[in-house]
Coordinates of C-alpha atoms in Angstrom, one line a residue:
M1 CA -0.2 0.2 -0.1
M2 CA 1.4 3.4 -1.0
V3 CA 1.7 5.5 2.2
F4 CA 2.7 9.7 1.3
S5 CA 4.2 10.6 4.2
F6 CA 5.1 14.6 4.7
S7 CA 8.9 13.4 4.9
T8 CA 8.7 11.0 1.7
I9 CA 7.5 13.9 -0.7
A10 CA 9.7 16.7 0.7
A11 CA 12.1 14.7 -0.1
R12 CA 11.6 13.1 -4.0
R13 CA 9.7 16.3 -4.9
Y14 CA 11.6 18.5 -3.3
G15 CA 14.8 16.9 -3.0
Y16 CA 16.3 14.1 -4.1
G17 CA 15.4 11.2 -3.0
L18 CA 16.1 9.6 0.8
K19 CA 19.2 8.5 2.2
P20 CA 19.5 6.1 5.3
G21 CA 20.9 8.4 7.7
E22 CA 19.5 11.5 6.8
E23 CA 16.6 13.2 8.5
P24 CA 14.5 14.1 5.6
A25 CA 12.2 17.8 5.9
A26 CA 9.3 17.2 8.3
D27 CA 7.6 20.6 7.6
V28 CA 8.4 23.7 5.3
E29 CA 10.4 25.4 7.2
A30 CA 12.7 22.2 7.6
L31 CA 12.6 23.0 3.8
M32 CA 13.1 26.6 3.8
A33 CA 15.9 26.2 6.1
Q34 CA 17.8 24.4 3.4
V35 CA 17.4 27.0 1.3
Q36 CA 18.9 29.7 3.9
R37 CA 21.8 27.1 4.4
G38 CA 23.0 26.2 0.6
A39 CA 23.0 29.5 -0.3
K40 CA 25.5 30.2 2.6
A41 CA 27.4 26.8 1.6
K42 CA 30.7 26.5 -0.2
P43 CA 30.4 23.9 -3.1
R44 CA 32.8 21.5 -4.0
F45 CA 33.6 23.1 -7.4
P46 CA 35.3 24.6 -9.1
V47 CA 37.6 22.0 -7.7
E48 CA 40.6 24.9 -7.0
G49 CA 37.6 27.1 -5.6
V50 CA 36.6 30.3 -7.0
A51 CA 39.9 32.8 -6.7
G52 CA 42.0 29.4 -7.9
R53 CA 39.9 28.8 -10.6
R54 CA 40.0 32.6 -12.1
E55 CA 44.1 32.1 -11.6
T56 CA 43.7 28.7 -13.5
L57 CA 41.2 30.4 -16.3
G58 CA 43.3 33.6 -16.6
R59 CA 46.8 30.8 -16.8
L60 CA 45.5 28.4 -19.2
V61 CA 44.2 31.4 -21.3
S62 CA 47.5 33.9 -21.6
V63 CA 49.3 29.9 -22.9
R64 CA 47.0 30.0 -25.2
A65 CA 47.5 33.4 -26.5
V66 CA 51.2 33.3 -26.3
E67 CA 51.0 30.0 -28.9
A68 CA 48.7 31.7 -31.1
K69 CA 50.7 34.2 -31.5
A70 CA 53.2 32.2 -32.1
A71 CA 51.8 30.4 -34.8
K72 CA 50.7 33.3 -35.9
D73 CA 54.6 34.0 -36.6
G74 CA 55.0 30.9 -38.3
R75 CA 56.3 29.2 -35.3
P76 CA 53.4 27.2 -34.4
N77 CA 53.8 24.7 -31.1
P78 CA 50.2 21.9 -31.6
D79 CA 51.5 20.0 -28.4
L80 CA 50.9 23.2 -25.8
R81 CA 47.9 23.4 -28.1
R82 CA 47.0 20.4 -27.3
E83 CA 48.2 20.1 -23.7
T84 CA 46.1 23.1 -22.6
Q85 CA 42.9 21.5 -24.3
R86 CA 43.4 18.0 -22.5
D87 CA 44.2 20.2 -19.2
A88 CA 40.7 22.3 -20.0
D89 CA 38.8 19.0 -20.5
R90 CA 40.2 17.3 -17.4
L91 CA 38.9 20.7 -15.4
L92 CA 35.6 20.3 -16.8
T93 CA 36.0 16.3 -15.9
H94 CA 36.2 16.6 -12.1
D95 CA 34.0 19.4 -11.7
A96 CA 31.2 17.7 -13.5
M97 CA 31.0 15.2 -11.4
A98 CA 32.0 17.0 -8.0
R99 CA 28.5 18.7 -9.3
I100 CA 26.9 15.1 -8.8
N101 CA 28.4 15.1 -5.2
Q102 CA 27.4 18.1 -4.0
A103 CA 23.9 17.5 -5.0
V104 CA 24.2 13.8 -3.6
S105 CA 25.7 14.0 -0.5
S106 CA 24.0 17.8 0.5
E107 CA 21.1 17.7 2.8
N108 CA 19.9 21.0 2.2
G109 CA 18.4 18.9 -1.1
F110 CA 15.5 21.6 -1.9
Y111 CA 18.9 24.3 -2.1
E112 CA 20.6 22.0 -4.7
R113 CA 17.0 21.5 -6.5
L114 CA 16.8 25.0 -7.0
A115 CA 20.4 25.2 -8.3
S116 CA 19.6 23.3 -10.9
F117 CA 16.1 24.8 -11.9
W118 CA 17.9 28.1 -12.1
L119 CA 21.0 26.7 -13.9
D120 CA 18.5 25.7 -16.1
H121 CA 16.8 29.3 -16.8
F122 CA 20.1 30.4 -16.8
S123 CA 21.5 28.2 -19.4
V124 CA 25.4 28.3 -20.1
S125 CA 27.2 25.3 -21.7
A126 CA 30.7 24.0 -21.3
R127 CA 31.1 23.0 -25.3
K128 CA 30.4 26.7 -26.4
S129 CA 34.4 27.1 -26.0
Y130 CA 37.7 26.3 -24.8
E131 CA 37.3 29.1 -21.6
M132 CA 33.9 28.3 -21.1
R133 CA 34.9 24.2 -19.8
M134 CA 36.6 26.1 -17.2
M135 CA 34.0 29.0 -17.1
V136 CA 30.3 27.2 -16.6
P137 CA 31.3 25.8 -13.5
L138 CA 32.5 29.0 -12.1
Y139 CA 29.5 31.0 -12.9
E140 CA 26.9 28.3 -10.9
T141 CA 28.9 29.0 -8.3
E142 CA 29.6 32.4 -8.0
A143 CA 26.7 34.2 -10.1
L144 CA 23.9 31.5 -9.2
R145 CA 24.0 29.8 -5.7
P146 CA 24.7 33.0 -3.9
R147 CA 21.7 34.5 -5.0
L148 CA 19.1 31.5 -4.9
A149 CA 17.9 33.2 -1.5
G150 CA 17.5 36.6 -3.0
S151 CA 15.7 38.6 -5.1
F152 CA 14.9 37.8 -8.8
S153 CA 16.0 41.1 -9.7
D154 CA 19.5 40.8 -8.1
L155 CA 19.9 36.7 -9.7
L156 CA 19.1 38.0 -13.0
Q157 CA 21.5 40.9 -12.8
A158 CA 24.5 38.7 -11.8
A159 CA 22.7 36.0 -14.6
I160 CA 23.2 38.1 -17.3
L161 CA 26.2 40.3 -16.8
H162 CA 28.2 37.4 -15.5
P163 CA 31.1 37.1 -18.6
A164 CA 29.9 33.2 -18.7
M165 CA 26.3 34.5 -20.7
L166 CA 28.4 37.4 -22.5
I167 CA 30.1 34.2 -24.2
Y168 CA 27.5 32.0 -24.6
L169 CA 25.3 34.6 -26.2
D170 CA 28.2 36.4 -28.1
Q171 CA 26.9 39.5 -26.5
N172 CA 30.8 39.8 -26.4
R173 CA 31.2 40.0 -30.1
S174 CA 27.9 42.9 -30.6
L175 CA 28.3 46.3 -31.7
G176 CA 25.9 49.1 -31.9
P177 CA 25.9 49.9 -35.5
Q178 CA 26.1 53.2 -35.6
S179 CA 29.1 53.1 -32.8
P180 CA 32.7 54.2 -33.0
A181 CA 33.6 50.6 -32.6
A182 CA 31.9 49.5 -35.5
A183 CA 32.8 52.4 -38.2
K184 CA 36.2 51.6 -37.1
N185 CA 36.6 47.8 -37.4
G186 CA 33.6 46.5 -39.0
G187 CA 30.9 44.3 -37.6
G188 CA 27.4 44.8 -35.8
L189 CA 24.7 44.3 -33.9
N190 CA 24.2 40.6 -32.2
E191 CA 20.7 39.6 -31.2
N192 CA 21.0 36.6 -29.4
L193 CA 21.4 37.7 -25.3
G194 CA 18.4 40.3 -26.6
R195 CA 15.8 38.0 -27.5
E196 CA 16.4 35.1 -24.6
L197 CA 16.6 37.8 -22.5
L198 CA 13.0 38.5 -22.6
E199 CA 11.9 35.0 -24.3
L200 CA 13.5 33.3 -21.9
H201 CA 14.8 34.9 -18.7
T202 CA 11.9 37.0 -18.1
M203 CA 9.2 37.6 -19.9
G204 CA 8.6 34.3 -21.8
V205 CA 7.3 33.5 -25.2
G206 CA 4.2 35.2 -25.9
S207 CA 3.9 38.1 -23.6
G208 CA 3.7 41.0 -25.4
Y209 CA 6.9 41.9 -26.3
S210 CA 7.6 42.4 -30.4
Q211 CA 11.2 42.1 -32.3
A212 CA 10.5 46.1 -32.1
D213 CA 11.8 45.2 -28.4
V214 CA 14.3 42.1 -29.1
Q215 CA 16.3 44.5 -31.1
A216 CA 15.8 47.3 -28.8
A217 CA 16.8 45.3 -25.9
A218 CA 19.7 44.3 -28.0
L219 CA 20.8 47.6 -28.5
I220 CA 20.6 48.6 -25.3
L221 CA 23.0 45.5 -24.2
T222 CA 25.7 47.2 -26.6
G223 CA 28.7 48.1 -24.8
L224 CA 29.0 45.3 -22.0
A225 CA 32.6 43.7 -23.1
V226 CA 34.8 40.8 -22.1
D227 CA 38.3 41.2 -21.7
D228 CA 40.6 38.7 -23.6
R229 CA 42.5 37.5 -20.4
S230 CA 41.4 38.7 -17.3
F231 CA 37.8 37.9 -18.0
E232 CA 36.2 41.2 -16.2
V233 CA 33.2 42.3 -17.7
A234 CA 33.2 46.4 -18.5
Y235 CA 31.5 48.7 -20.2
R236 CA 33.1 50.2 -23.5
P237 CA 31.6 53.3 -24.3
Q238 CA 32.8 53.2 -28.1
R239 CA 31.0 49.4 -28.5
A240 CA 27.6 51.4 -27.4
E241 CA 25.0 52.5 -29.3
P242 CA 24.7 56.0 -29.2
G243 CA 21.0 57.9 -28.5
T244 CA 18.0 56.9 -27.1
Q245 CA 16.3 53.5 -27.1
E246 CA 12.6 52.5 -26.4
L247 CA 12.1 48.8 -24.7
L248 CA 7.9 48.3 -23.4
G249 CA 7.4 51.9 -23.6
K250 CA 10.2 52.9 -21.6
I251 CA 12.7 55.2 -23.1
Y252 CA 17.0 54.3 -22.0
G253 CA 19.6 56.5 -22.6
Q254 CA 17.9 59.7 -22.2
G255 CA 20.8 61.1 -20.0
G256 CA 23.5 59.6 -22.7
R257 CA 24.6 55.9 -23.1
S258 CA 26.2 54.6 -20.0
A259 CA 26.0 51.4 -17.9
G260 CA 23.4 51.7 -16.0
D261 CA 21.0 52.1 -19.0
Q262 CA 21.3 48.1 -18.6
L263 CA 20.8 47.7 -15.2
D264 CA 17.6 49.6 -15.5
M265 CA 16.6 47.4 -18.4
L266 CA 17.0 44.2 -15.9
S267 CA 15.7 45.7 -12.9
D268 CA 12.4 46.4 -14.9
L269 CA 12.0 42.9 -16.9
A270 CA 12.7 41.9 -13.5
A271 CA 9.5 43.9 -12.0
R272 CA 7.0 43.1 -14.6
P273 CA 4.5 41.4 -14.0
E274 CA 4.8 39.5 -17.1
T275 CA 8.2 37.7 -15.5
A276 CA 6.9 37.0 -12.4
R277 CA 3.9 34.6 -13.9
H278 CA 6.5 33.3 -16.1
I279 CA 8.9 32.5 -13.5
C280 CA 6.3 30.9 -11.2
T281 CA 4.7 28.8 -14.2
K282 CA 8.1 27.6 -14.5
L283 CA 8.8 26.5 -10.8
V284 CA 5.5 24.7 -10.3
R285 CA 6.3 22.9 -13.6
H286 CA 9.2 22.2 -12.1
F287 CA 8.8 20.9 -8.9
V288 CA 5.1 20.0 -9.0
S289 CA 3.0 19.7 -12.4
D290 CA 3.8 19.5 -16.0
T291 CA 0.2 21.2 -16.1
P292 CA 0.8 23.9 -13.4
P293 CA -2.5 24.7 -11.4
P294 CA -3.8 28.3 -12.1
E295 CA -4.3 28.8 -8.0
M296 CA -1.0 27.4 -7.4
I297 CA 0.7 30.1 -9.5
D298 CA -2.2 32.9 -8.6
T299 CA -0.7 32.6 -4.9
M300 CA 2.9 32.3 -6.0
L301 CA 1.9 35.7 -7.8
A302 CA 1.1 37.4 -4.8
A303 CA 3.6 36.7 -2.7
W304 CA 6.2 38.0 -5.2
A305 CA 4.1 41.2 -5.9
E306 CA 3.6 41.5 -1.6
S307 CA 7.9 40.8 -2.1
S308 CA 9.1 42.9 -4.8
G309 CA 10.4 39.8 -6.0
N310 CA 11.7 38.2 -3.2
L311 CA 12.7 34.8 -4.4
P312 CA 12.0 32.7 -0.6
A313 CA 8.7 34.3 0.2
V314 CA 7.4 32.9 -3.7
Y315 CA 9.3 29.0 -2.9
R316 CA 7.4 29.9 0.5
A317 CA 4.1 30.0 -1.2
M318 CA 4.3 27.2 -3.2
L319 CA 5.6 24.9 -0.1
E320 CA 2.5 26.3 1.7
H321 CA -0.4 25.8 -1.2
P322 CA -2.4 22.5 -0.6
R323 CA -1.3 21.5 -4.8
A324 CA 2.0 21.0 -3.3
F325 CA 2.1 18.3 -1.6
A326 CA -1.5 16.6 -2.4
E327 CA -0.7 12.5 -3.3
E328 CA -0.7 12.3 -6.1
E329 CA 2.0 10.6 -9.2
G330 CA 4.1 13.2 -9.6
K331 CA 6.9 14.0 -12.4
V332 CA 9.2 11.9 -14.5
I333 CA 12.5 12.7 -13.1
P334 CA 14.8 13.3 -15.6
P335 CA 18.1 11.7 -15.6
F336 CA 20.5 13.3 -13.7
D337 CA 18.0 13.4 -11.0
Y338 CA 17.6 9.7 -11.5
V339 CA 21.1 9.4 -10.8
V340 CA 21.5 11.3 -7.6
C341 CA 18.9 10.0 -6.3
G342 CA 20.0 6.1 -6.8
F343 CA 23.2 7.0 -5.3
R344 CA 21.7 8.5 -2.4
A345 CA 19.1 6.0 -1.9
F346 CA 22.9 3.5 -1.7
G347 CA 23.4 5.8 0.8
L348 CA 27.0 7.2 -0.7
T349 CA 28.8 9.6 1.8
G350 CA 30.8 12.3 0.3
A351 CA 33.4 10.5 0.7
E352 CA 32.3 7.7 -0.5
M353 CA 31.4 9.5 -3.8
D354 CA 35.4 10.6 -3.9
A355 CA 36.7 6.9 -3.9
L356 CA 34.3 5.8 -6.3
L357 CA 35.1 8.4 -8.6
K358 CA 39.1 9.1 -7.7
G359 CA 41.9 8.6 -10.0
D360 CA 39.3 8.9 -13.0
E361 CA 41.4 11.4 -15.0
D362 CA 39.4 11.2 -18.1
T363 CA 40.0 13.7 -21.1
K364 CA 37.8 14.2 -24.0
E365 CA 39.2 11.9 -26.4
E366 CA 39.0 8.9 -23.3
M367 CA 35.7 9.9 -22.8
A368 CA 34.7 9.0 -26.2
K369 CA 35.8 5.2 -25.9
P370 CA 33.9 2.1 -25.3
L371 CA 32.9 2.2 -21.7
P372 CA 33.4 -1.2 -19.4
V373 CA 30.0 -2.5 -18.4
K374 CA 31.0 -4.9 -15.2
A375 CA 31.9 -4.0 -12.1
Q376 CA 34.7 -6.5 -11.7
G377 CA 38.5 -5.7 -13.6
G378 CA 38.9 -2.5 -15.1
R379 CA 41.4 0.2 -13.9
P380 CA 39.8 2.7 -10.7
G381 CA 37.3 5.3 -11.5
A382 CA 36.0 3.3 -14.1
N383 CA 32.2 2.3 -13.2
G384 CA 32.6 6.0 -11.7
R385 CA 32.7 7.5 -14.9
A386 CA 30.2 4.6 -15.7
L387 CA 27.8 5.6 -13.3
T388 CA 28.2 9.7 -13.5
L389 CA 29.2 11.7 -16.3
E390 CA 29.4 8.6 -19.5
A391 CA 25.8 7.9 -17.7
L392 CA 24.4 11.0 -18.4
R393 CA 25.6 11.7 -21.8
R394 CA 23.9 8.5 -22.6
M395 CA 20.5 9.4 -21.1
G396 CA 21.0 13.0 -22.7
Q397 CA 22.0 15.1 -19.8
P398 CA 25.7 16.1 -19.7
V399 CA 26.6 18.2 -16.7
W400 CA 26.5 21.8 -18.2
Q401 CA 25.9 20.3 -21.8
P402 CA 22.1 21.8 -22.4
P403 CA 21.3 21.6 -25.6
S404 CA 20.2 25.1 -26.2
P405 CA 19.7 28.3 -23.8
A406 CA 16.7 27.4 -23.6
G407 CA 17.6 24.5 -21.3
F408 CA 16.9 20.7 -20.3
P409 CA 13.6 19.9 -21.7
D410 CA 11.4 20.1 -18.2
A411 CA 7.9 17.1 -19.3
A412 CA 7.2 13.6 -18.9
D413 CA 7.8 13.0 -22.9
A414 CA 11.2 14.5 -22.9
W415 CA 12.1 11.4 -20.3
L416 CA 9.7 8.6 -21.5
S417 CA 11.1 7.0 -24.3
A418 CA 12.4 3.2 -24.8
S419 CA 15.6 4.2 -25.6
Q420 CA 15.8 6.3 -22.3
L421 CA 14.4 3.4 -20.3
T422 CA 17.0 1.1 -21.2
E423 CA 20.0 3.3 -20.3
R424 CA 18.3 3.3 -16.9
I425 CA 17.6 -0.1 -17.0
G426 CA 21.4 -0.3 -17.6
W427 CA 22.4 2.2 -15.5
A428 CA 20.2 0.6 -12.5
R429 CA 22.2 -3.2 -12.6
L430 CA 25.6 -1.5 -12.9
A431 CA 24.7 0.3 -9.8
A432 CA 23.1 -2.4 -8.3
R433 CA 26.3 -4.9 -8.9
T434 CA 28.9 -2.0 -8.6
L435 CA 27.3 -0.2 -4.7
G436 CA 24.6 -2.8 -3.4
P437 CA 26.2 -6.7 -3.3
E438 CA 25.3 -6.6 0.7
L439 CA 21.9 -5.0 0.3
Q440 CA 18.8 -6.9 0.9
P441 CA 15.7 -5.7 -1.9
I442 CA 13.5 -5.3 -0.2
E443 CA 15.5 -2.8 2.4
F444 CA 16.9 -0.9 -0.1
L445 CA 12.6 -0.5 -1.5
D446 CA 11.8 1.0 2.1
R447 CA 14.8 3.0 2.6
A448 CA 14.5 4.2 -1.5
L449 CA 10.9 4.5 -1.7
G450 CA 9.8 5.6 2.2
G451 CA 6.6 3.4 2.0
A452 CA 5.4 5.4 -1.4
E453 CA 5.8 2.2 -3.7
S454 CA 3.0 0.6 -4.7
D455 CA 1.6 -3.1 -3.5
N456 CA 2.7 -4.7 -7.2
T457 CA 6.3 -3.0 -7.1
R458 CA 6.7 -4.7 -3.6
L459 CA 5.9 -8.0 -4.6
V460 CA 7.9 -7.8 -7.7
V461 CA 11.0 -7.2 -6.1
S462 CA 9.8 -9.6 -3.2
Q463 CA 10.1 -12.2 -5.8
A464 CA 13.1 -11.2 -7.9
P465 CA 14.9 -14.6 -8.4
S466 CA 18.9 -12.6 -7.2
K467 CA 19.9 -9.4 -5.2
I468 CA 20.7 -7.8 -7.7
H469 CA 17.5 -8.1 -10.1
G470 CA 15.1 -6.9 -7.2
L471 CA 17.6 -3.2 -6.2
T472 CA 17.4 -2.9 -10.6
M473 CA 14.2 -3.4 -10.3
V474 CA 13.4 -0.8 -7.3
L475 CA 15.9 1.3 -9.7
V476 CA 13.1 1.4 -12.5
S477 CA 10.3 1.3 -10.9
P478 CA 7.6 3.8 -11.2
E479 CA 7.3 5.0 -8.2
F480 CA 11.2 6.1 -8.0
N481 CA 11.4 7.0 -11.4
R482 CA 8.0 9.9 -10.9
R483 CA 8.2 12.2 -7.8

């Protein structure tokens, strides 16, 4: 018989699942406390820390610049170029594994889910360029995570004005058509960031803005530039479109163009009612239902208006709504959540995750090689990679590599397919052999689902012909794959 306790729903719908030895949230206050703790905690990535990563980024980019100049002068050094590429790929590999470990080992599950939600909302990709392999983990750590317990306006500004976002959407190449820089060097306007700012990050599709508004936003954003050595963001007036621009009925630049125009635009977009509706709808769709209940959205909109976009107030309004903990079939969990929930169900600690992943020095080329499917044999870390980065790649959700600026899909049809089920079965079998040979299937069922399994699932698991088969059945059960 399925039993839905508050704690079980809290852990599975608003976190990354139950974990033995970890006390799940008993009420809304406990969930909200996770948000505050998480925002203050230091994540496991980048592996050298924020300051260390900036130093590494500067060093490797400088080496590349020297190599590029030498190549231009007829003295190429392809070995040096390949080595710096391997260094960047190696850092991305370790950071991505650390991000998985972060979700597995953190006791602030609701905060970690919010971090994934906002990372997807403000999507950037580590595969955009060489520098982005090192910069995207930095972007999540310094721009997003510290601001998930603040205002949407502050979060929007930090995300849009981070060098990772400007590079990803080519804003660093955008010039005002009438700017001095365009007149001198050629080049012109790039509308990528202006379009995604309205379509994805704030107001949403079909919310009343026009193509003229997209162009106006892009023109207001001109002048932003990223230094190609320090990666600091600066406003360069010679790149900015002169004059005034009208966006959604407001005039910007009346006192002369400045960096303040961009800050004013972001503040105004954050305060628009269309933005509030877009964000609240996405939050409900992510956590509760592919078809967000209108009454739930309305409650959150009221909290948004009353708090001027304070995100914890909006989260609380969602959690306190009667539908938030309704005993109903939840959303299909995407691959990242599936893998993290699986590790947590096996009870792996942060140190045990580190041990599983230790010694995995994969480069980009090595990651493309076929992987072992057996738990026995092979070099250390092979199963760690098979159960993490390679598994997520095969399932279609590689860490920090969304398919587009819209991020990864967030609906059941994207993750319910024959190929997806095949991959999950393969992961479940390998995880059972690697992590669970000492576990009894029924014990594992209880710890993984906390009474939320159906009578049929319990019967199937209890009658499994072997431990490995029983553990696999838990991980591929309908209840484990839904919230």
